[in-house]
Every structure is written in C-alpha cells, then in structure tokens.
PDB file of C-alpha atoms and ligand atoms in Angstrom:
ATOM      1  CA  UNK A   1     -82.245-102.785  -8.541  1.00  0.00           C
ATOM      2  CA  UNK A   2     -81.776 -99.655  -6.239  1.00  0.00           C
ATOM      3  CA  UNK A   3     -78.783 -99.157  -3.886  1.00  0.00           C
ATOM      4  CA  UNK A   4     -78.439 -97.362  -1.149  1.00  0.00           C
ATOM      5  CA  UNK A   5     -75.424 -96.357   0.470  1.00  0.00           C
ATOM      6  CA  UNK A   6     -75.436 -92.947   3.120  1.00  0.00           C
ATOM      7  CA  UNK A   7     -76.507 -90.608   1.066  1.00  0.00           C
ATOM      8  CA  UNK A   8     -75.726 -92.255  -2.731  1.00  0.00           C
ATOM      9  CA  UNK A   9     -78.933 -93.651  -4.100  1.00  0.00           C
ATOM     10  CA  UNK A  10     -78.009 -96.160  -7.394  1.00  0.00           C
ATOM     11  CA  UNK A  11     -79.883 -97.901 -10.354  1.00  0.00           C
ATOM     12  CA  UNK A  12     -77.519-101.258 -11.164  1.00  0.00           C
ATOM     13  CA  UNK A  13     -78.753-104.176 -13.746  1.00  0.00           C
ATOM     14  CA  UNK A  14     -76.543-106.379 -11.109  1.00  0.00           C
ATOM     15  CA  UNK A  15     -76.695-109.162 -13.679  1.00  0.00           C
ATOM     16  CA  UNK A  16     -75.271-107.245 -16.407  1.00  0.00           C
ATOM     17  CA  UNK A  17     -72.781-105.864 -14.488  1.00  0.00           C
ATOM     18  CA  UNK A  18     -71.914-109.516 -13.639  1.00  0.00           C
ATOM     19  CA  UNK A  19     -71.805-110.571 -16.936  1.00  0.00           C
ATOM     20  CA  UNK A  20     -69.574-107.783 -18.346  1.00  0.00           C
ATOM     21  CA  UNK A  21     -67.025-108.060 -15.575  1.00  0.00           C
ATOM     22  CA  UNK A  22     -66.989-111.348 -15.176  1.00  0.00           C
ATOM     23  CA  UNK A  23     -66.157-111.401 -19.086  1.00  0.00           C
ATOM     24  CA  UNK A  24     -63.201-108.715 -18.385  1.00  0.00           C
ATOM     25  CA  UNK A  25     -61.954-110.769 -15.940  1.00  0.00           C
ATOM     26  CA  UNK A  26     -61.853-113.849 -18.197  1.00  0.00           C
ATOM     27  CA  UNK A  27     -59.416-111.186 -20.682  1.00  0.00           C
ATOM     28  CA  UNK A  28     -56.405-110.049 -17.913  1.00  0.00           C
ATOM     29  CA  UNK A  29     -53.636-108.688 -18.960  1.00  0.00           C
ATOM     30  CA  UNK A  30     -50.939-110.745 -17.582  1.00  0.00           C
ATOM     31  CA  UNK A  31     -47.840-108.411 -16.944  1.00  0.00           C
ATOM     32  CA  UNK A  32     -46.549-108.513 -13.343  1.00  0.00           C
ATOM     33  CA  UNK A  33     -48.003-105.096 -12.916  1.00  0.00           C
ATOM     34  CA  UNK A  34     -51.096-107.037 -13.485  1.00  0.00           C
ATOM     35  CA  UNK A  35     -50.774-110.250 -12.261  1.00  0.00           C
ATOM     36  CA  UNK A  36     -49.527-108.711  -8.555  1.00  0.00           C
ATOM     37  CA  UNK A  37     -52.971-106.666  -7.859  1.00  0.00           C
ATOM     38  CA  UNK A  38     -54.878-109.650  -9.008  1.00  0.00           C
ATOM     39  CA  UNK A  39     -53.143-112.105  -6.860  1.00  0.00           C
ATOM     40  CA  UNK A  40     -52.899-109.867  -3.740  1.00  0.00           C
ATOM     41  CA  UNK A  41     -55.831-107.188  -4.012  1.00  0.00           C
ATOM     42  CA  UNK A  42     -58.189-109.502  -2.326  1.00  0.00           C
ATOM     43  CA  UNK A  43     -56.069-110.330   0.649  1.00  0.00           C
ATOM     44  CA  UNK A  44     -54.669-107.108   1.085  1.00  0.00           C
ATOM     45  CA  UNK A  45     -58.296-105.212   0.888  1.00  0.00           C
ATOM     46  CA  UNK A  46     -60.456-107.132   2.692  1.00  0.00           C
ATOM     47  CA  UNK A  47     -63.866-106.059   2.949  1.00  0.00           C
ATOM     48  CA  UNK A  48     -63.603-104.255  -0.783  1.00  0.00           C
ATOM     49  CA  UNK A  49     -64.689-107.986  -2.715  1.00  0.00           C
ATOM     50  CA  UNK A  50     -68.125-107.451  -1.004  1.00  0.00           C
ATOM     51  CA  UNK A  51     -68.921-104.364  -1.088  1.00  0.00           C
ATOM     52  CA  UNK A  52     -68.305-104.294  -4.869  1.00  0.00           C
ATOM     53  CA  UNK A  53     -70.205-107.743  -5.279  1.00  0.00           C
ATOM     54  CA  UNK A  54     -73.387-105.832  -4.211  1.00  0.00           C
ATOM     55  CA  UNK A  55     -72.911-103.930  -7.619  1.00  0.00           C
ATOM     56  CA  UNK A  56     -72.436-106.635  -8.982  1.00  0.00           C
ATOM     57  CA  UNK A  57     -68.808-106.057  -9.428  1.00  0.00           C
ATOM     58  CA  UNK A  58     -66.118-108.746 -10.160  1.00  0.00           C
ATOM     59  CA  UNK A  59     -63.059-107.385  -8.507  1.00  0.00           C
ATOM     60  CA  UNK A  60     -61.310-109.145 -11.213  1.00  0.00           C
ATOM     61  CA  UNK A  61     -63.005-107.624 -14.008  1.00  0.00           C
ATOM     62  CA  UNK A  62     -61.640-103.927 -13.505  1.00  0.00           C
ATOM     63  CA  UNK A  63     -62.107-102.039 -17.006  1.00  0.00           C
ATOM     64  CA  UNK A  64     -58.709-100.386 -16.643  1.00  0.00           C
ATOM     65  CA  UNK A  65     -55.710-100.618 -14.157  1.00  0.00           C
ATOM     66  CA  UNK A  66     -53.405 -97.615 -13.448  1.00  0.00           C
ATOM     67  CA  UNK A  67     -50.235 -98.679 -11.862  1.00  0.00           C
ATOM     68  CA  UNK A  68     -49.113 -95.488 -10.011  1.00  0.00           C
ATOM     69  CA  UNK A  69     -46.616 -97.148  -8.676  1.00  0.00           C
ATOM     70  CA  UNK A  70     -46.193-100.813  -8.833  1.00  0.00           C
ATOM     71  CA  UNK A  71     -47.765-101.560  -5.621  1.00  0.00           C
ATOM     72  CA  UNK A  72     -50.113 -98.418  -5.442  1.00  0.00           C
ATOM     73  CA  UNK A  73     -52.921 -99.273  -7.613  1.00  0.00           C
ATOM     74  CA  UNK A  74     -56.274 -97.845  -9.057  1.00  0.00           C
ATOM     75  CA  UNK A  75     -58.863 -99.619 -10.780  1.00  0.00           C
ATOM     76  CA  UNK A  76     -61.818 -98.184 -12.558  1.00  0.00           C
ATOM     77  CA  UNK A  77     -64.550-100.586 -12.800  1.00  0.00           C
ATOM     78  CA  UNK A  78     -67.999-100.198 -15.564  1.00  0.00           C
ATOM     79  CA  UNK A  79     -71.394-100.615 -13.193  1.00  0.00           C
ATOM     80  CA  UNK A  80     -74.231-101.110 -15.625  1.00  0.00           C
ATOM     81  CA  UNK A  81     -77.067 -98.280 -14.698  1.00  0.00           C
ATOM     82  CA  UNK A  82     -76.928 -95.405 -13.260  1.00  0.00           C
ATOM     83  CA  UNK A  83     -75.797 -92.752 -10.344  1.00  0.00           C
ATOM     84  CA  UNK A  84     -79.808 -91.613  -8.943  1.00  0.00           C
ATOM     85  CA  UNK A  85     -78.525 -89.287  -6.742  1.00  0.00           C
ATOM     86  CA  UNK A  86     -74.727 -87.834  -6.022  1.00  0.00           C
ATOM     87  CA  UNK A  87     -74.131 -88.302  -2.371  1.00  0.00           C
ATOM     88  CA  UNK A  88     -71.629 -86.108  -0.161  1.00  0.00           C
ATOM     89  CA  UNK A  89     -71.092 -88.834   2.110  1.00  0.00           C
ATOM     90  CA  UNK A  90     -67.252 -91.307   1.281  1.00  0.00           C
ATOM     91  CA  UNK A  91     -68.186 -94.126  -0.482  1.00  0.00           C
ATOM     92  CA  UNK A  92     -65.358 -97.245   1.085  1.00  0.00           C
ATOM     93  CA  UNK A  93     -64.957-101.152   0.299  1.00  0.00           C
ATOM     94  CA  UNK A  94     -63.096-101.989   3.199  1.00  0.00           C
ATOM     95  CA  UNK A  95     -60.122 -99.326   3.896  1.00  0.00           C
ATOM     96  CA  UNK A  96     -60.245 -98.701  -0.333  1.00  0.00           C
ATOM     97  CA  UNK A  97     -62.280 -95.436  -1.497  1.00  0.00           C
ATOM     98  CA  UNK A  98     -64.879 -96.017  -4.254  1.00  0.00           C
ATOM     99  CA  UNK A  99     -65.743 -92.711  -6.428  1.00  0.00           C
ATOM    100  CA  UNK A 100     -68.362 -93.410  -8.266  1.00  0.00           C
ATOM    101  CA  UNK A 101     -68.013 -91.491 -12.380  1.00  0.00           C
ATOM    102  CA  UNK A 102     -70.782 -90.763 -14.771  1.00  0.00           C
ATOM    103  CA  UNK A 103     -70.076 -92.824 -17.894  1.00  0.00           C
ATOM    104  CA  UNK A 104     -72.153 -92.840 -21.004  1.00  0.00           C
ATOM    105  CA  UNK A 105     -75.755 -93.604 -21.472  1.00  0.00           C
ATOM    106  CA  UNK A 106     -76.703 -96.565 -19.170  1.00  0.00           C
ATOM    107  CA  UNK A 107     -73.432 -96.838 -17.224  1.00  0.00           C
ATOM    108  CA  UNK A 108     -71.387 -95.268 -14.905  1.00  0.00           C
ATOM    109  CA  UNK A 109     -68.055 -96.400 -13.275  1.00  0.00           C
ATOM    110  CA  UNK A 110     -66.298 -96.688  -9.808  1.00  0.00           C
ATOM    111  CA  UNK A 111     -63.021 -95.886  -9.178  1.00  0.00           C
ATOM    112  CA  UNK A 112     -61.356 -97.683  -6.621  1.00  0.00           C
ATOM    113  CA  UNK A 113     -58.555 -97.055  -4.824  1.00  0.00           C
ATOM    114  CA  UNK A 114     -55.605 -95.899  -4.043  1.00  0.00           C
ATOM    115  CA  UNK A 115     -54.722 -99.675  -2.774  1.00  0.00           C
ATOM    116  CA  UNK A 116     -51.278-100.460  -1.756  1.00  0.00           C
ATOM    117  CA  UNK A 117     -50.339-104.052  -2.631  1.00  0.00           C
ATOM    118  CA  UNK A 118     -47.597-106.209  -1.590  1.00  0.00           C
ATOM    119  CA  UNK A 119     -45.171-107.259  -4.145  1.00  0.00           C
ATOM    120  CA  UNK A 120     -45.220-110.828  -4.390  1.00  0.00           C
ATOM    121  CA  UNK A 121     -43.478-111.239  -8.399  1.00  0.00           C
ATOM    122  CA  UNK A 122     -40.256-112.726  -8.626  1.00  0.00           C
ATOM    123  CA  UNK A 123     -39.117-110.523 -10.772  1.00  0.00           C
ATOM    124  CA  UNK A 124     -37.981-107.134  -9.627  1.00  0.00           C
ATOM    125  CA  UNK A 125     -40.688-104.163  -9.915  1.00  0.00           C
ATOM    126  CA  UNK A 126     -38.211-101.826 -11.793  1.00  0.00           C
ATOM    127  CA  UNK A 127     -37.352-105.110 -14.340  1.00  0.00           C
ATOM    128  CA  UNK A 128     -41.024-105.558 -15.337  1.00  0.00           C
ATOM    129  CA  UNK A 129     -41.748-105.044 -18.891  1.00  0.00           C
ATOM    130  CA  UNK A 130     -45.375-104.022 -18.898  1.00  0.00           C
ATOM    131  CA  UNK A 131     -48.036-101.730 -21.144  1.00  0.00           C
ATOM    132  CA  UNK A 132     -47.798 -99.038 -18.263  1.00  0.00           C
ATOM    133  CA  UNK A 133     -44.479 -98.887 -18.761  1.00  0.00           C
ATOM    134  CA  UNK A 134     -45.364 -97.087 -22.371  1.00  0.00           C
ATOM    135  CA  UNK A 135     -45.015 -93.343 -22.791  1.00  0.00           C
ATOM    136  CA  UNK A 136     -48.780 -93.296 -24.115  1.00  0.00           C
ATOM    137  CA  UNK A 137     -49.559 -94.637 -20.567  1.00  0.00           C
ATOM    138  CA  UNK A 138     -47.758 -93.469 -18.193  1.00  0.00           C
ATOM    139  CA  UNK A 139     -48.951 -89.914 -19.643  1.00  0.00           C
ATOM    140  CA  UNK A 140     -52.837 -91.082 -18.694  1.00  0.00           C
ATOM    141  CA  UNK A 141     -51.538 -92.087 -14.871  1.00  0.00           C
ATOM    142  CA  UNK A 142     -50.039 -88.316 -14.746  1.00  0.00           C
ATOM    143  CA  UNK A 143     -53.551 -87.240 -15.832  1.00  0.00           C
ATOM    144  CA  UNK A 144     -55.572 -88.948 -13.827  1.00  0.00           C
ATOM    145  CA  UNK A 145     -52.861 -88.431 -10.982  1.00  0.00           C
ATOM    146  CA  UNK A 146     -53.100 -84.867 -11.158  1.00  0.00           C
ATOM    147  CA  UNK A 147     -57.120 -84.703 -11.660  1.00  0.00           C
ATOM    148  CA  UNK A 148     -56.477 -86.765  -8.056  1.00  0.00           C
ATOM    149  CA  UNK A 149     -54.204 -85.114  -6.414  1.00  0.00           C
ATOM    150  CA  UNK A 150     -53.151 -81.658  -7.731  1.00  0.00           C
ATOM    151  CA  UNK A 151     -49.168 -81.116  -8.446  1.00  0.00           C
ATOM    152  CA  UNK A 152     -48.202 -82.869  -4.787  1.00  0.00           C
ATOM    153  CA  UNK A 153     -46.447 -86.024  -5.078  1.00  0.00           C
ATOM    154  CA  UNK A 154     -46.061 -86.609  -8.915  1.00  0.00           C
ATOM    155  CA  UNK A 155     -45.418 -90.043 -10.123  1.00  0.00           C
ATOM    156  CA  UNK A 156     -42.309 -89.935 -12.260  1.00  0.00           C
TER     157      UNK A 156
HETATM  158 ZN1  LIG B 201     -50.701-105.440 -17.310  1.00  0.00          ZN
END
C-alpha cells in the first residue's frame, strides 16, 4: 500500500508490519524503564497511536527503546517496505517527531520521539535496575544521542 504524507511517499505491507509488531509487543521487556513508556506513552502522546497505526505500527511493538533519561524516551520502530521518496517536509504523530531510517532490504524504520513521559513507577527512577542501565547500553544512547544532537546536552 502507498502512503502519503507532505512530501514522503511510502511502500508498507501494513499487515506485516502488524504482524511483526504486534509479535514484539507480545515480548516487552518489563523493567520500569520499560514498563513506564508503555503504560503512559499513549496518554501522554496523543495523536502518535494513529498516526503510526496507518503504518501499521503497534506502538507497543517498538524494536528498541532508548531511555535517555528515564522519562525522555525514543523508540525505533521496523515498518515492513520501503521509503519511495525522502521528503523535506517533518514527519509528527501528535507533538512526537517520526524520522523515518533506511533499514535493510524490504524494511525501513521510524524513529520516534523525543517523548517525555510521566513517571508513574513506584520505585524511584535512580533505584531502577534495568538493561539501559548497562555500560554496553548506555554507550549506544550516547551514540545515537550525539548522531541527534551534536555535543549539547550529553546524557551522563
Ligand atoms: Zn526495559
């Protein structure tokens, strides 16, 4: 199915894309990092569960989760076909920016966000034990922090 949106043109198997996020979303990781953007993303971002649904997207099947901060968020998310034509125009679900990635053969992925969250965990944000608390981790946020944002405003 084509999508249009300004000046982005898309191929997406919508069903597919169903199917394989709807499958991650079955397979959460359940730290608190986790578990807070799943149980507040959808009221804090209205708008954004729509937008993506028209890809095909489950907003709780996001391929990867990167925890900037505990409530500032970005989640990249597999769309089965492909990117037709690379738009200028700022691709938004609700308030969140979607920048839409060439993947491999047959796929390509959005990344959405920044989204500040509320905190809504009992436990404490700097008590969470969580996998993006591990070096190995927190080294891809700094990447893919810096690829975003330059030097300014490091997360430590
Ligand atoms: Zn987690």
């Amino acid at each position: 199915m084509i999508l249009e949106y300004l000046d982005w043109r898309f191929e997406v198997d919508i069903e597919m894309t169903r199917k394989k996020t709807q499958e991650n979303a079955t397979d959460h990781c359940m730290c608190d990092y986790c578990r807070n953007f799943y149980e507040t993303v959808d009221m804090a971002h209205p708008g954004l569960k729509e937008v993506l649904d028209e890809f095909g997207v489950c907003l709780m099947g996001p391929s990867e989760l990167l925890p900037f901060e505990p409530t500032l968020v970005l989640a990249c998310y597999r769309v089965q076909g492909k990117i037709l034509k690379w738009g200028d125009a700022t691709l938004l679900g609700g308030d969140v920016l979607l920048q839409p990635e060439a993947a491999d053969e047959g796929s390509f992925y959005l990344w959405v966000g920044e989204m500040e969250l509320p905190w809504v965990q009992d436990e404490a944000p700097e008590e969470v034990v969580s996998p993006a608390n591990l070096p190995e981790f927190l080294e891809r946020m700094q990447e893919v922090w810096q690829l975003r944002h330059g030097d300014a405003g490091i997360v430590s």
